[in-house]
Tab-separated table of C-alpha atoms in Angstrom:
chain	number	residue	atom	x	y	z
A	1	MET	CA	-0.260	-0.225	-0.042
A	2	LYS	CA	2.922	2.478	0.162
A	3	CYS	CA	3.340	4.792	-2.494
A	4	GLN	CA	0.616	3.384	-4.564
A	5	ASN	CA	1.452	5.394	-6.756
A	6	THR	CA	3.714	8.582	-8.085
A	7	ALA	CA	1.275	11.946	-6.233
A	8	SER	CA	0.774	9.567	-2.948
A	9	PHE	CA	4.534	8.640	-3.550
A	10	LEU	CA	5.305	12.137	-3.154
A	11	HIS	CA	2.799	13.118	0.169
A	12	SER	CA	2.780	10.201	1.657
A	13	CYS	CA	5.762	9.855	3.083
A	14	SER	CA	5.826	13.080	4.534
A	15	THR	CA	9.245	13.302	5.138
A	16	VAL	CA	8.122	15.331	1.509
A	17	VAL	CA	8.337	18.944	3.395
A	18	GLY	CA	11.079	18.568	5.403
A	19	THR	CA	13.023	17.370	2.333
A	20	VAL	CA	11.996	20.396	0.109
A	21	ALA	CA	12.624	22.774	3.057
A	22	LEU	CA	15.810	22.040	3.480
A	23	LEU	CA	16.597	21.695	-0.354
A	24	ALA	CA	15.426	25.106	-1.106
A	25	LEU	CA	18.176	26.216	2.005
A	26	VAL	CA	20.869	25.028	0.030
A	27	ALA	CA	18.931	25.996	-3.051
A	28	GLY	CA	19.229	30.391	-1.018
A	29	CYS	CA	15.865	31.228	-0.356
A	30	ALA	CA	14.291	34.886	-1.621
A	31	ASP	CA	16.489	37.979	0.240
A	32	LYS	CA	14.176	39.153	2.639
A	33	PRO	CA	15.140	42.278	2.448
A	34	PRO	CA	14.770	44.922	6.342
A	35	SER	CA	12.726	45.471	8.248
A	36	SER	CA	13.407	49.508	8.633
A	37	ASP	CA	12.055	49.095	5.277
A	38	ALA	CA	8.198	48.785	5.993
A	39	GLU	CA	6.946	48.642	2.368
A	40	ALA	CA	9.769	45.956	0.268
A	41	ARG	CA	9.476	44.124	4.260
A	42	ALA	CA	5.119	44.084	4.159
A	43	GLU	CA	5.687	42.936	-0.316
A	44	TYR	CA	8.189	40.589	0.573
A	45	ASP	CA	5.268	39.330	3.341
A	46	ARG	CA	2.179	39.701	1.095
A	47	ALA	CA	4.197	37.225	-2.360
A	48	ASN	CA	4.593	34.343	0.736
A	49	ASP	CA	7.562	33.299	-1.000
A	50	PRO	CA	10.659	32.592	0.832
A	51	ILE	CA	11.470	30.058	-1.155
A	52	GLU	CA	10.759	31.263	-4.454
A	53	PRO	CA	14.154	30.652	-6.082
A	54	TRP	CA	13.761	27.170	-5.093
A	55	ASN	CA	9.596	27.245	-6.565
A	56	ARG	CA	10.977	28.589	-9.389
A	57	ASN	CA	13.161	25.675	-10.132
A	58	VAL	CA	10.394	23.792	-9.319
A	59	TYR	CA	8.082	25.090	-11.745
A	60	LYS	CA	10.316	25.062	-14.956
A	61	ALA	CA	10.946	21.309	-14.514
A	62	ASN	CA	7.287	21.054	-14.124
A	63	ASP	CA	6.565	23.853	-17.341
A	64	TYR	CA	9.545	21.681	-18.877
A	65	PHE	CA	7.690	18.835	-18.575
A	66	ASP	CA	3.595	20.508	-19.320
A	67	LYS	CA	5.234	20.880	-22.543
A	68	ALA	CA	7.011	17.795	-23.704
A	69	VAL	CA	4.548	15.696	-21.879
A	70	VAL	CA	1.143	16.389	-20.255
A	71	LYS	CA	0.472	19.845	-23.312
A	72	PRO	CA	0.375	17.969	-25.716
A	73	ALA	CA	-1.666	14.935	-23.445
A	74	ALA	CA	-3.989	16.821	-23.263
A	75	GLU	CA	-4.635	18.947	-26.863
A	76	ARG	CA	-4.853	15.545	-27.697
A	77	TYR	CA	-7.305	14.155	-25.565
A	78	ARG	CA	-9.004	17.489	-26.087
A	79	ASP	CA	-9.142	17.488	-30.220
A	80	TYR	CA	-9.379	13.420	-29.984
A	81	VAL	CA	-11.526	12.764	-27.733
A	82	PRO	CA	-15.390	13.983	-29.215
A	83	GLU	CA	-16.817	15.183	-25.391
A	84	VAL	CA	-19.486	12.408	-24.793
A	85	VAL	CA	-16.962	10.873	-23.297
A	86	ARG	CA	-14.950	12.852	-21.936
A	87	THR	CA	-17.996	14.045	-20.029
A	88	HIS	CA	-18.623	10.743	-19.403
A	89	VAL	CA	-14.615	9.760	-17.825
A	90	SER	CA	-15.118	13.125	-15.789
A	91	ASP	CA	-18.175	12.297	-14.107
A	92	PHE	CA	-16.622	8.393	-13.185
A	93	LEU	CA	-13.437	9.736	-12.398
A	94	PHE	CA	-15.154	12.948	-10.394
A	95	ASN	CA	-17.190	9.868	-8.951
A	96	LEU	CA	-14.698	7.958	-7.472
A	97	ARG	CA	-13.185	10.797	-5.433
A	98	SER	CA	-16.958	10.483	-3.509
A	99	PRO	CA	-15.984	9.425	-0.136
A	100	ILE	CA	-12.732	11.633	0.492
A	101	ILE	CA	-15.249	14.573	0.044
A	102	PHE	CA	-17.986	12.944	2.091
A	103	ALA	CA	-15.063	12.757	4.718
A	104	ASN	CA	-14.222	16.849	3.830
A	105	ASP	CA	-17.657	17.446	4.259
A	106	VAL	CA	-18.333	16.154	7.292
A	107	LEU	CA	-15.716	17.202	9.481
A	108	GLN	CA	-16.390	21.122	7.714
A	109	ALA	CA	-20.021	19.970	9.500
A	110	ASP	CA	-21.589	20.782	6.744
A	111	PRO	CA	-24.956	18.193	6.882
A	112	ASP	CA	-25.973	20.078	3.802
A	113	LYS	CA	-23.610	19.428	1.272
A	114	ALA	CA	-22.562	15.990	3.562
A	115	TYR	CA	-25.678	14.726	2.253
A	116	ALA	CA	-25.280	16.433	-1.668
A	117	THR	CA	-22.488	14.307	-2.310
A	118	MET	CA	-23.936	11.377	-0.505
A	119	GLY	CA	-27.447	11.528	-2.181
A	120	ARG	CA	-25.170	12.134	-5.160
A	121	PHE	CA	-22.823	8.824	-5.236
A	122	MET	CA	-26.171	6.715	-4.914
A	123	ILE	CA	-27.778	8.071	-7.913
A	124	ASN	CA	-25.063	7.513	-9.782
A	125	SER	CA	-22.868	4.537	-9.123
A	126	THR	CA	-26.141	2.651	-9.106
A	127	ILE	CA	-28.023	3.759	-11.919
A	128	GLY	CA	-25.778	6.525	-13.407
A	129	LEU	CA	-23.162	3.337	-13.840
A	130	ALA	CA	-21.248	3.343	-11.309
A	131	GLY	CA	-20.113	6.815	-11.648
A	132	ILE	CA	-20.171	6.959	-15.654
A	133	LEU	CA	-23.459	9.046	-16.252
A	134	ASP	CA	-23.939	12.207	-13.475
A	135	VAL	CA	-27.662	11.743	-13.519
A	136	ALA	CA	-28.062	12.973	-9.985
A	137	GLY	CA	-26.333	16.203	-11.402
A	138	LYS	CA	-29.659	17.411	-12.575
A	139	ASP	CA	-30.702	17.979	-9.474
A	140	ILE	CA	-28.079	18.051	-6.459
A	141	PRO	CA	-25.232	20.048	-8.226
A	142	ARG	CA	-22.196	18.527	-7.482
A	143	HIS	CA	-19.287	20.270	-4.993
A	144	ASP	CA	-15.530	19.674	-4.626
A	145	ASN	CA	-14.053	19.764	-1.323
A	146	ASP	CA	-10.688	18.149	-0.263
A	147	LEU	CA	-8.002	18.736	3.360
A	148	GLY	CA	-6.589	21.772	2.637
A	149	GLU	CA	-9.976	23.303	2.881
A	150	THR	CA	-10.942	21.766	6.487
A	151	LEU	CA	-7.147	22.331	7.661
A	152	GLY	CA	-8.003	26.652	6.939
A	153	ILE	CA	-10.973	26.239	7.847
A	154	TRP	CA	-10.624	24.998	11.269
A	155	GLY	CA	-7.959	27.397	11.029
A	156	VAL	CA	-4.659	25.861	9.854
A	157	GLY	CA	-2.006	28.665	8.505
A	158	GLU	CA	-1.052	27.886	4.101
A	159	GLY	CA	2.374	28.414	5.275
A	160	PRO	CA	4.982	29.475	2.735
A	161	TYR	CA	3.863	29.281	-1.120
A	162	LEU	CA	5.186	25.750	-2.353
A	163	VAL	CA	5.512	24.601	-5.966
A	164	LEU	CA	5.628	20.647	-6.004
A	165	PRO	CA	6.991	18.814	-8.420
A	166	LEU	CA	4.733	17.894	-11.274
A	167	LEU	CA	1.492	18.551	-9.336
A	168	GLY	CA	2.306	22.501	-9.347
A	169	PRO	CA	1.529	25.074	-6.758
A	170	SER	CA	0.491	23.678	-3.467
A	171	ASN	CA	1.839	25.051	0.267
A	172	PRO	CA	2.391	22.282	2.782
A	173	ARG	CA	-1.100	22.492	4.796
A	174	ASP	CA	-2.329	22.022	1.507
A	175	ALA	CA	0.158	19.335	0.210
A	176	PHE	CA	-0.027	17.492	3.442
A	177	GLY	CA	-3.984	17.146	2.975
A	178	LEU	CA	-3.141	16.203	-0.520
A	179	GLY	CA	-1.222	13.010	1.379
A	180	VAL	CA	-3.256	12.345	3.070
A	181	GLU	CA	-6.307	12.070	1.385
A	182	SER	CA	-4.160	9.545	-1.305
A	183	TYR	CA	-3.109	7.410	2.203
A	184	ALA	CA	-6.418	7.234	3.058
A	185	ASP	CA	-8.442	6.773	-0.160
A	186	PRO	CA	-11.301	4.022	0.033
A	187	VAL	CA	-10.819	3.026	-3.834
A	188	GLY	CA	-7.536	3.468	-4.417
A	189	ARG	CA	-6.939	1.420	-0.716
A	190	TYR	CA	-9.718	-0.828	-2.010
A	191	ALA	CA	-7.690	-0.805	-5.573
A	192	SER	CA	-4.165	-1.879	-3.477
A	193	ASN	CA	-5.938	-4.943	-1.788
A	194	MET	CA	-7.943	-6.891	-4.496
A	195	GLY	CA	-4.620	-6.829	-6.162
A	196	TYR	CA	-5.703	-4.310	-8.781
A	197	ASP	CA	-3.270	-1.385	-8.276
A	198	TRP	CA	-2.441	-0.651	-11.930
A	199	THR	CA	-5.972	1.257	-11.595
A	200	ASN	CA	-4.229	3.594	-10.045
A	201	TYR	CA	-1.761	4.926	-11.533
A	202	ILE	CA	-4.362	4.917	-14.904
A	203	ARG	CA	-6.562	6.796	-12.189
A	204	ASP	CA	-3.845	9.066	-11.988
A	205	VAL	CA	-3.380	9.741	-14.672
A	206	MET	CA	-6.205	10.410	-16.187
A	207	SER	CA	-7.136	12.939	-14.077
A	208	GLY	CA	-3.589	14.768	-14.822
A	209	VAL	CA	-4.905	14.553	-18.256
A	210	THR	CA	-9.189	15.353	-17.571
A	211	ARG	CA	-7.508	18.528	-15.402
A	212	ARG	CA	-5.226	19.537	-17.497
A	213	SER	CA	-7.403	19.602	-20.433
A	214	GLU	CA	-10.142	21.585	-18.994
A	215	ASN	CA	-7.036	23.602	-17.873
A	216	LEU	CA	-5.958	24.873	-21.302
A	217	ASP	CA	-7.300	27.759	-22.171
A	218	ASN	CA	-6.385	29.277	-19.016
A	219	LEU	CA	-3.485	28.192	-18.626
A	220	ASP	CA	-2.738	29.502	-22.404
A	221	GLU	CA	-4.724	33.134	-21.117
A	222	ILE	CA	-2.204	33.425	-18.785
A	223	GLU	CA	0.733	32.919	-20.911
A	224	ARG	CA	0.226	34.925	-23.560
A	225	THR	CA	-1.337	37.939	-20.591
A	226	SER	CA	1.610	37.400	-18.036
A	227	VAL	CA	5.107	39.096	-18.328
A	228	ASP	CA	5.199	36.486	-15.421
A	229	PRO	CA	3.877	33.351	-15.430
A	230	TYR	CA	4.844	32.130	-11.990
A	231	SER	CA	3.498	35.021	-10.092
A	232	THR	CA	0.617	35.283	-11.996
A	233	ILE	CA	-0.772	31.354	-10.737
A	234	ARG	CA	1.193	31.836	-7.319
A	235	SER	CA	-1.036	34.776	-6.744
A	236	LEU	CA	-4.523	33.305	-8.703
A	237	TYR	CA	-3.764	29.601	-5.791
A	238	ARG	CA	-3.209	31.841	-3.356
A	239	GLN	CA	-6.421	33.908	-3.630
A	240	TYR	CA	-8.527	31.144	-4.898
A	241	ARG	CA	-7.825	29.239	-2.048
A	242	GLN	CA	-8.038	31.250	0.876
A	243	SER	CA	-11.789	32.589	-1.221
A	244	LEU	CA	-12.801	28.713	-0.376
A	245	ILE	CA	-12.106	29.002	2.551
A	246	GLU	CA	-13.666	31.713	3.246
A	247	GLY	CA	-16.544	31.594	1.578
A	248	LYS	CA	-16.990	33.120	-2.237
A	249	PRO	CA	-16.753	37.093	-2.324
A	250	THR	CA	-20.087	37.985	-2.812
A	251	ALA	CA	-21.160	42.244	-2.921
A	252	ASP	CA	-21.037	42.459	0.825
A	253	LYS	CA	-17.895	40.328	1.369
A	254	PRO	CA	-15.725	41.263	-1.853
A	255	ARG	CA	-12.470	41.379	-0.450
A	256	PRO	CA	-10.816	38.442	-1.254
A	257	GLY	CA	-9.452	37.202	2.127
A	258	LEU	CA	-6.220	38.065	2.205
A	259	ALA	CA	-5.711	40.505	4.747
A	260	GLY	CA	-4.639	43.935	3.110
A	261	GLU	CA	-4.147	42.966	0.247
A	262	PHE	CA	-7.516	44.380	-1.065
A	263	PRO	CA	-7.437	48.676	-1.005
A	264	ASP	CA	-8.677	50.443	0.486
A	265	THR	CA	-9.864	54.102	0.204
A	266	LEU	CA	-7.244	55.656	1.817
A	267	GLU	CA	-4.730	53.610	0.237
A	268	LEU	CA	-6.052	54.399	-3.626
A	269	SER	CA	-6.350	58.431	-3.279
A	270	GLN	CA	-2.523	58.142	-1.267
A	271	GLY	CA	-1.016	56.895	-4.751
A	272	ALA	CA	-3.810	59.227	-6.896
A	273	ASN	CA	-1.884	63.023	-5.596
B	1	MET	CA	-3.141	69.679	-13.301
B	2	ILE	CA	-0.860	69.486	-10.128
B	3	SER	CA	-3.274	71.567	-7.932
B	4	ARG	CA	-6.311	70.668	-9.917
B	5	ARG	CA	-5.406	66.517	-8.469
B	6	PHE	CA	-3.902	69.079	-4.624
B	7	VAL	CA	-7.770	69.306	-4.781
B	8	MET	CA	-9.665	66.734	-6.139
B	9	GLY	CA	-7.191	64.351	-3.164
B	10	ALA	CA	-8.162	67.186	-0.295
B	11	ALA	CA	-11.798	66.535	-1.127
B	12	LEU	CA	-11.458	62.968	-1.322
B	13	PHE	CA	-9.340	62.876	1.841
B	14	ILE	CA	-11.901	64.738	4.083
B	15	ALA	CA	-15.308	62.902	1.780
B	16	SER	CA	-13.698	60.042	2.428
B	17	SER	CA	-13.153	61.097	6.875
B	18	LEU	CA	-16.954	62.603	6.715
B	19	CYS	CA	-17.349	58.941	6.236
B	20	LEU	CA	-15.690	57.524	9.260
B	21	SER	CA	-17.929	59.723	11.238
B	22	PHE	CA	-21.241	59.180	9.666
B	23	PRO	CA	-22.578	56.794	7.522
B	24	SER	CA	-23.182	58.246	3.982
B	25	HIS	CA	-22.709	56.074	1.871
B	26	ALA	CA	-24.909	53.878	2.424
B	27	ASP	CA	-27.216	56.388	0.309
B	28	LEU	CA	-24.593	56.279	-2.960
B	29	ASP	CA	-27.026	55.146	-5.213
B	30	PRO	CA	-25.721	52.040	-6.740
B	31	GLN	CA	-27.659	51.808	-9.434
B	32	PRO	CA	-26.961	53.783	-12.055
B	33	ALA	CA	-23.384	51.072	-11.825
B	34	LYS	CA	-25.803	48.474	-12.328
B	35	ASP	CA	-26.873	50.025	-15.944
B	36	MET	CA	-22.794	50.748	-15.995
B	37	VAL	CA	-21.856	48.030	-15.888
B	38	SER	CA	-25.026	45.951	-17.456
B	39	LYS	CA	-24.211	48.933	-20.692
B	40	LEU	CA	-21.314	48.558	-21.130
B	41	SER	CA	-20.232	44.640	-21.301
B	42	LYS	CA	-22.972	44.647	-24.312
B	43	GLN	CA	-20.627	47.335	-25.837
B	44	ALA	CA	-17.308	46.042	-25.562
B	45	ILE	CA	-19.574	42.496	-27.482
B	46	GLU	CA	-20.586	44.138	-29.551
B	47	VAL	CA	-17.238	46.522	-30.650
B	48	MET	CA	-15.708	43.393	-30.796
B	49	THR	CA	-18.046	40.751	-32.511
B	50	SER	CA	-20.002	42.798	-35.058
B	51	LYS	CA	-20.135	42.603	-38.421
B	52	GLY	CA	-19.642	46.075	-41.114
B	53	ILE	CA	-16.002	47.029	-39.117
B	54	GLN	CA	-12.775	47.350	-39.814
B	55	ASP	CA	-10.791	46.161	-38.206
B	56	VAL	CA	-8.201	48.200	-37.614
B	57	ASP	CA	-10.929	50.588	-36.091
B	58	ARG	CA	-12.696	47.523	-34.186
B	59	ILE	CA	-9.504	47.649	-31.431
B	60	GLU	CA	-9.651	51.577	-30.941
B	61	LYS	CA	-13.363	51.512	-30.542
B	62	PHE	CA	-12.632	48.997	-28.186
B	63	ARG	CA	-9.531	51.342	-26.573
B	64	THR	CA	-12.044	53.960	-26.529
B	65	LEU	CA	-15.028	51.920	-25.015
B	66	PHE	CA	-12.659	50.611	-22.785
B	67	ILE	CA	-10.618	53.807	-21.152
B	68	SER	CA	-14.075	56.253	-20.739
B	69	SER	CA	-15.047	52.778	-17.711
B	70	VAL	CA	-12.089	52.048	-16.177
B	71	ASP	CA	-10.365	53.886	-13.719
B	72	LEU	CA	-6.570	53.211	-15.384
B	73	PRO	CA	-4.574	56.408	-13.332
B	74	VAL	CA	-6.020	54.935	-9.713
B	75	ILE	CA	-5.371	51.316	-11.343
B	76	SER	CA	-2.033	52.363	-12.597
B	77	ARG	CA	-1.266	53.566	-9.504
B	78	PHE	CA	-2.412	50.543	-7.629
B	79	VAL	CA	-1.253	47.735	-9.406
B	80	LEU	CA	3.171	49.618	-8.718
B	81	GLY	CA	2.728	50.036	-5.167
B	82	ARG	CA	5.825	51.206	-3.311
B	83	HIS	CA	7.195	51.010	-6.815
B	84	TRP	CA	5.372	53.964	-8.057
B	85	LYS	CA	7.268	56.392	-5.159
B	86	ILE	CA	9.942	55.508	-6.393
B	87	ALA	CA	9.773	55.636	-10.048
B	88	THR	CA	10.443	59.342	-11.816
B	89	PRO	CA	7.726	60.714	-13.914
B	90	ASP	CA	8.752	59.681	-17.190
B	91	GLN	CA	8.425	56.034	-15.889
B	92	GLN	CA	5.186	56.296	-14.457
B	93	GLN	CA	3.920	57.407	-17.829
B	94	ASP	CA	5.585	54.319	-20.211
B	95	PHE	CA	3.901	52.749	-17.546
B	96	MET	CA	0.779	54.061	-17.097
B	97	LYS	CA	0.943	53.247	-21.289
B	98	LEU	CA	1.830	50.112	-21.643
B	99	PHE	CA	-0.177	48.624	-18.794
B	100	GLU	CA	-2.967	50.913	-21.431
B	101	ASP	CA	-2.125	48.943	-24.234
B	102	MET	CA	-1.836	45.322	-21.442
B	103	LEU	CA	-4.867	45.070	-20.394
B	104	VAL	CA	-7.052	46.607	-23.624
B	105	TYR	CA	-5.243	43.591	-25.639
B	106	THR	CA	-5.879	41.756	-22.940
B	107	TRP	CA	-9.802	42.044	-22.650
B	108	ALA	CA	-9.886	43.034	-25.866
B	109	VAL	CA	-9.124	39.597	-27.471
B	110	ARG	CA	-11.207	38.162	-24.652
B	111	PHE	CA	-14.036	39.815	-25.966
B	112	LYS	CA	-13.592	39.099	-29.289
B	113	GLU	CA	-13.852	35.512	-28.288
B	114	ALA	CA	-16.801	35.911	-26.624
B	115	ASN	CA	-17.585	35.559	-29.901
B	116	ASP	CA	-22.019	36.601	-29.187
B	117	GLN	CA	-22.759	33.040	-27.316
B	118	ILE	CA	-22.201	34.378	-23.719
B	119	THR	CA	-23.529	37.501	-22.375
B	120	VAL	CA	-23.324	38.683	-19.413
B	121	GLN	CA	-26.255	38.919	-17.046
B	122	VAL	CA	-26.349	41.900	-13.540
B	123	SER	CA	-28.218	40.556	-10.981
B	124	GLY	CA	-28.177	43.229	-8.340
B	125	ALA	CA	-25.648	45.504	-6.615
B	126	LYS	CA	-24.376	47.715	-2.998
B	127	PRO	CA	-22.228	50.374	-2.467
B	128	ASP	CA	-19.498	49.356	-0.391
B	129	ALA	CA	-17.262	50.638	2.262
B	130	ASP	CA	-14.754	52.898	0.505
B	131	GLN	CA	-17.495	54.785	-1.199
B	132	GLY	CA	-17.589	52.886	-4.175
B	133	VAL	CA	-20.309	50.325	-6.007
B	134	ILE	CA	-19.741	46.006	-6.122
B	135	VAL	CA	-21.815	45.033	-8.848
B	136	GLU	CA	-22.945	40.425	-9.020
B	137	SER	CA	-23.112	39.402	-11.623
B	138	ALA	CA	-22.793	36.111	-13.779
B	139	ILE	CA	-21.255	34.907	-16.873
B	140	LEU	CA	-23.803	32.813	-19.537
B	141	ARG	CA	-21.566	30.458	-22.386
B	142	GLU	CA	-23.773	27.923	-23.203
B	143	ASN	CA	-23.721	24.058	-21.357
B	144	GLN	CA	-21.801	25.719	-19.161
B	145	GLU	CA	-21.622	26.958	-15.644
B	146	PRO	CA	-22.116	30.172	-14.670
B	147	VAL	CA	-19.193	32.601	-14.084
B	148	PRO	CA	-19.949	34.471	-11.201
B	149	VAL	CA	-17.705	38.276	-11.509
B	150	LEU	CA	-18.034	41.584	-8.830
B	151	TRP	CA	-17.152	44.200	-10.672
B	152	ARG	CA	-15.519	47.081	-7.911
B	153	LEU	CA	-16.489	50.155	-8.859
B	154	ARG	CA	-15.393	53.691	-7.833
B	155	GLN	CA	-17.206	56.685	-7.812
B	156	SER	CA	-14.671	59.954	-9.854
B	157	ASP	CA	-15.614	63.102	-11.425
B	158	SER	CA	-17.156	61.594	-14.364
B	159	GLY	CA	-19.461	59.004	-13.251
B	160	PHE	CA	-18.306	55.354	-12.152
B	161	ARG	CA	-15.636	53.926	-12.927
B	162	ILE	CA	-14.714	49.899	-12.140
B	163	ILE	CA	-11.419	49.693	-10.536
B	164	ASP	CA	-11.230	46.051	-10.288
B	165	LEU	CA	-12.885	42.269	-11.213
B	166	LEU	CA	-13.372	39.408	-9.123
B	167	ILE	CA	-13.079	36.174	-10.960
B	168	GLU	CA	-13.175	33.130	-8.698
B	169	GLY	CA	-12.239	34.265	-6.003
B	170	THR	CA	-9.558	36.557	-7.490
B	171	SER	CA	-8.749	40.172	-7.361
B	172	MET	CA	-7.221	40.963	-11.063
B	173	ILE	CA	-5.431	44.469	-8.949
B	174	VAL	CA	-3.679	42.747	-6.426
B	175	THR	CA	-2.467	39.595	-9.483
B	176	TYR	CA	-1.240	42.547	-10.814
B	177	ARG	CA	0.115	43.583	-8.513
B	178	GLU	CA	2.082	40.069	-7.271
B	179	GLU	CA	2.813	39.658	-11.115
B	180	TYR	CA	4.877	43.744	-11.664
B	181	ALA	CA	6.100	43.242	-8.691
B	182	SER	CA	7.192	40.062	-8.664
B	183	VAL	CA	9.290	41.653	-11.297
B	184	ILE	CA	10.423	44.138	-10.085
B	185	ASN	CA	12.556	42.581	-7.235
B	186	GLN	CA	14.420	39.477	-9.820
B	187	ASN	CA	15.673	42.986	-11.768
B	188	GLY	CA	16.884	44.325	-8.821
B	189	GLY	CA	14.307	46.710	-8.242
B	190	ASN	CA	14.784	48.306	-11.181
B	191	ILE	CA	11.428	49.552	-13.074
B	192	ASN	CA	12.818	49.379	-16.495
B	193	GLY	CA	13.661	46.059	-16.311
B	194	LEU	CA	9.775	45.903	-16.361
B	195	LEU	CA	8.751	48.146	-18.797
B	196	ASP	CA	10.779	46.468	-21.285
B	197	LEU	CA	8.472	42.957	-20.812
B	198	LEU	CA	5.539	44.594	-20.692
B	199	ARG	CA	6.871	46.411	-24.084
B	200	LYS	CA	8.007	43.419	-25.421
B	201	LYS	CA	4.881	40.911	-24.112
B	202	VAL	CA	1.902	44.277	-25.831
B	203	GLY	CA	4.401	44.383	-29.204
B	204	ILE	CA	3.852	40.136	-29.186
B	205	MET	CA	-0.219	40.190	-28.269
B	206	ALA	CA	-0.991	43.517	-30.874
B	207	GLN	CA	0.559	41.566	-33.930
B	208	ASP	CA	-0.969	38.267	-32.863
B	209	GLU	CA	-4.262	40.680	-32.957
B	210	ILE	CA	-3.857	41.887	-35.993
B	211	ALA	CA	-2.958	38.178	-37.705
B	212	SER	CA	-5.576	36.799	-36.154
B	213	GLN	CA	-7.974	39.208	-37.711
B	214	LYS	CA	-6.023	38.584	-40.962
B	215	ALA	CA	-6.964	35.639	-40.698
B	216	SER	CA	-10.412	35.416	-40.368
B	217	ALA	CA	-10.520	38.594	-42.880
B	218	ALA	CA	-9.078	35.001	-44.989
B	219	GLY	CA	-11.060	32.544	-43.866
B	220	LYS	CA	-14.575	34.919	-45.107
B	221	ALA	CA	-12.846	35.707	-48.827
B	222	ASN	CA	-12.473	32.174	-48.914
């Protein structure tokens, strides 16, 4: 059961975060501005990326691998596999995540979400032919959930930004969540115990390819418009994760979470002078 | 010009300090901001997708619309943050111009690809705590889940202007600020590195735009 696939190899080995931190020390940390320069220090703290040089190297390696292997595979998948089939594959993979999602709904003490996940899982796994059809989707919209989010809701901070090999943007909290999930996932455990370890590899590869194919346009758009995709992705990831934990912004609560990240009148009017 | 800015700044400051004691901004009528967002998104899609406009004129029409709806000076200052104060007036001007181009080419293409199968449905508007209005909307596309978008507007001397967009919990201006700060710091705090990169990027985006227009014109001719 140990290290049954790449994802769990990276995460369930709990030393990974420590190792990365150690390697980052060797690779060098970002220069921290002196506390006398308050504005520079504030900017440094906002980026929340003390091991930036190391992260950038992992990002470069990921980007290289993406351009060489993952992106071409995702493009072919999108261009050659009919949309109907892709939808069924995506629904099937999502249904397999249901036990994990359900556990997190419960841990977040959210009975509405937990009922929704349970209902969807029971309907789709039976009438929906093992999840290939999202029959329940018409009445019960899907939602995702994960342990990083749960820990965030419990008050665990994100920690420093971390780019994981192959998996991309993360942080110690979310990486820990991923590791625990891939270790505890009942579907993966069942397959492994039955001697079908290979299905877990296929599941991981297919999840990666579908996820990348669904994000082809978004990532192309970042490449088209950003002069530094690394920091754009870092900012987007952190704001998005925070918004999941604090709840989506609305007109009553527009701030995207990260304290002090949003300009107030004073800051803007000072800039205007 | 400087004195006018000073007066405006002073007026803003007085207005904001008044608001601290009297929550008078609650009287701010959000309806004009709501109408503006509705109208703007319709016009933008129309300009970028309608037939019978010369392709060269299209982008300039979009630019005019864009400049009259977005508070570019305020956004530019926010996005450069502490580096704005260090920059020389020439660098500030250069940045404002390049950032305008960046936003125009970014959004012109997004509205063009919207391709009139998309509608922006404005659902509500509320005054925020900072003399502004938050407009709630959703981008509706066929067979896809609606994407909620919040528009943040502020009252300027010529009506409401957009200062931010919040999509999927992410703020556009916060993201730009992090991106540009990161580039400036990679260049040892020198803003010229960012200006060069922006110049190059905007050049490529403009070229791609022309190329795609030529390609679509050739496609129509065939």
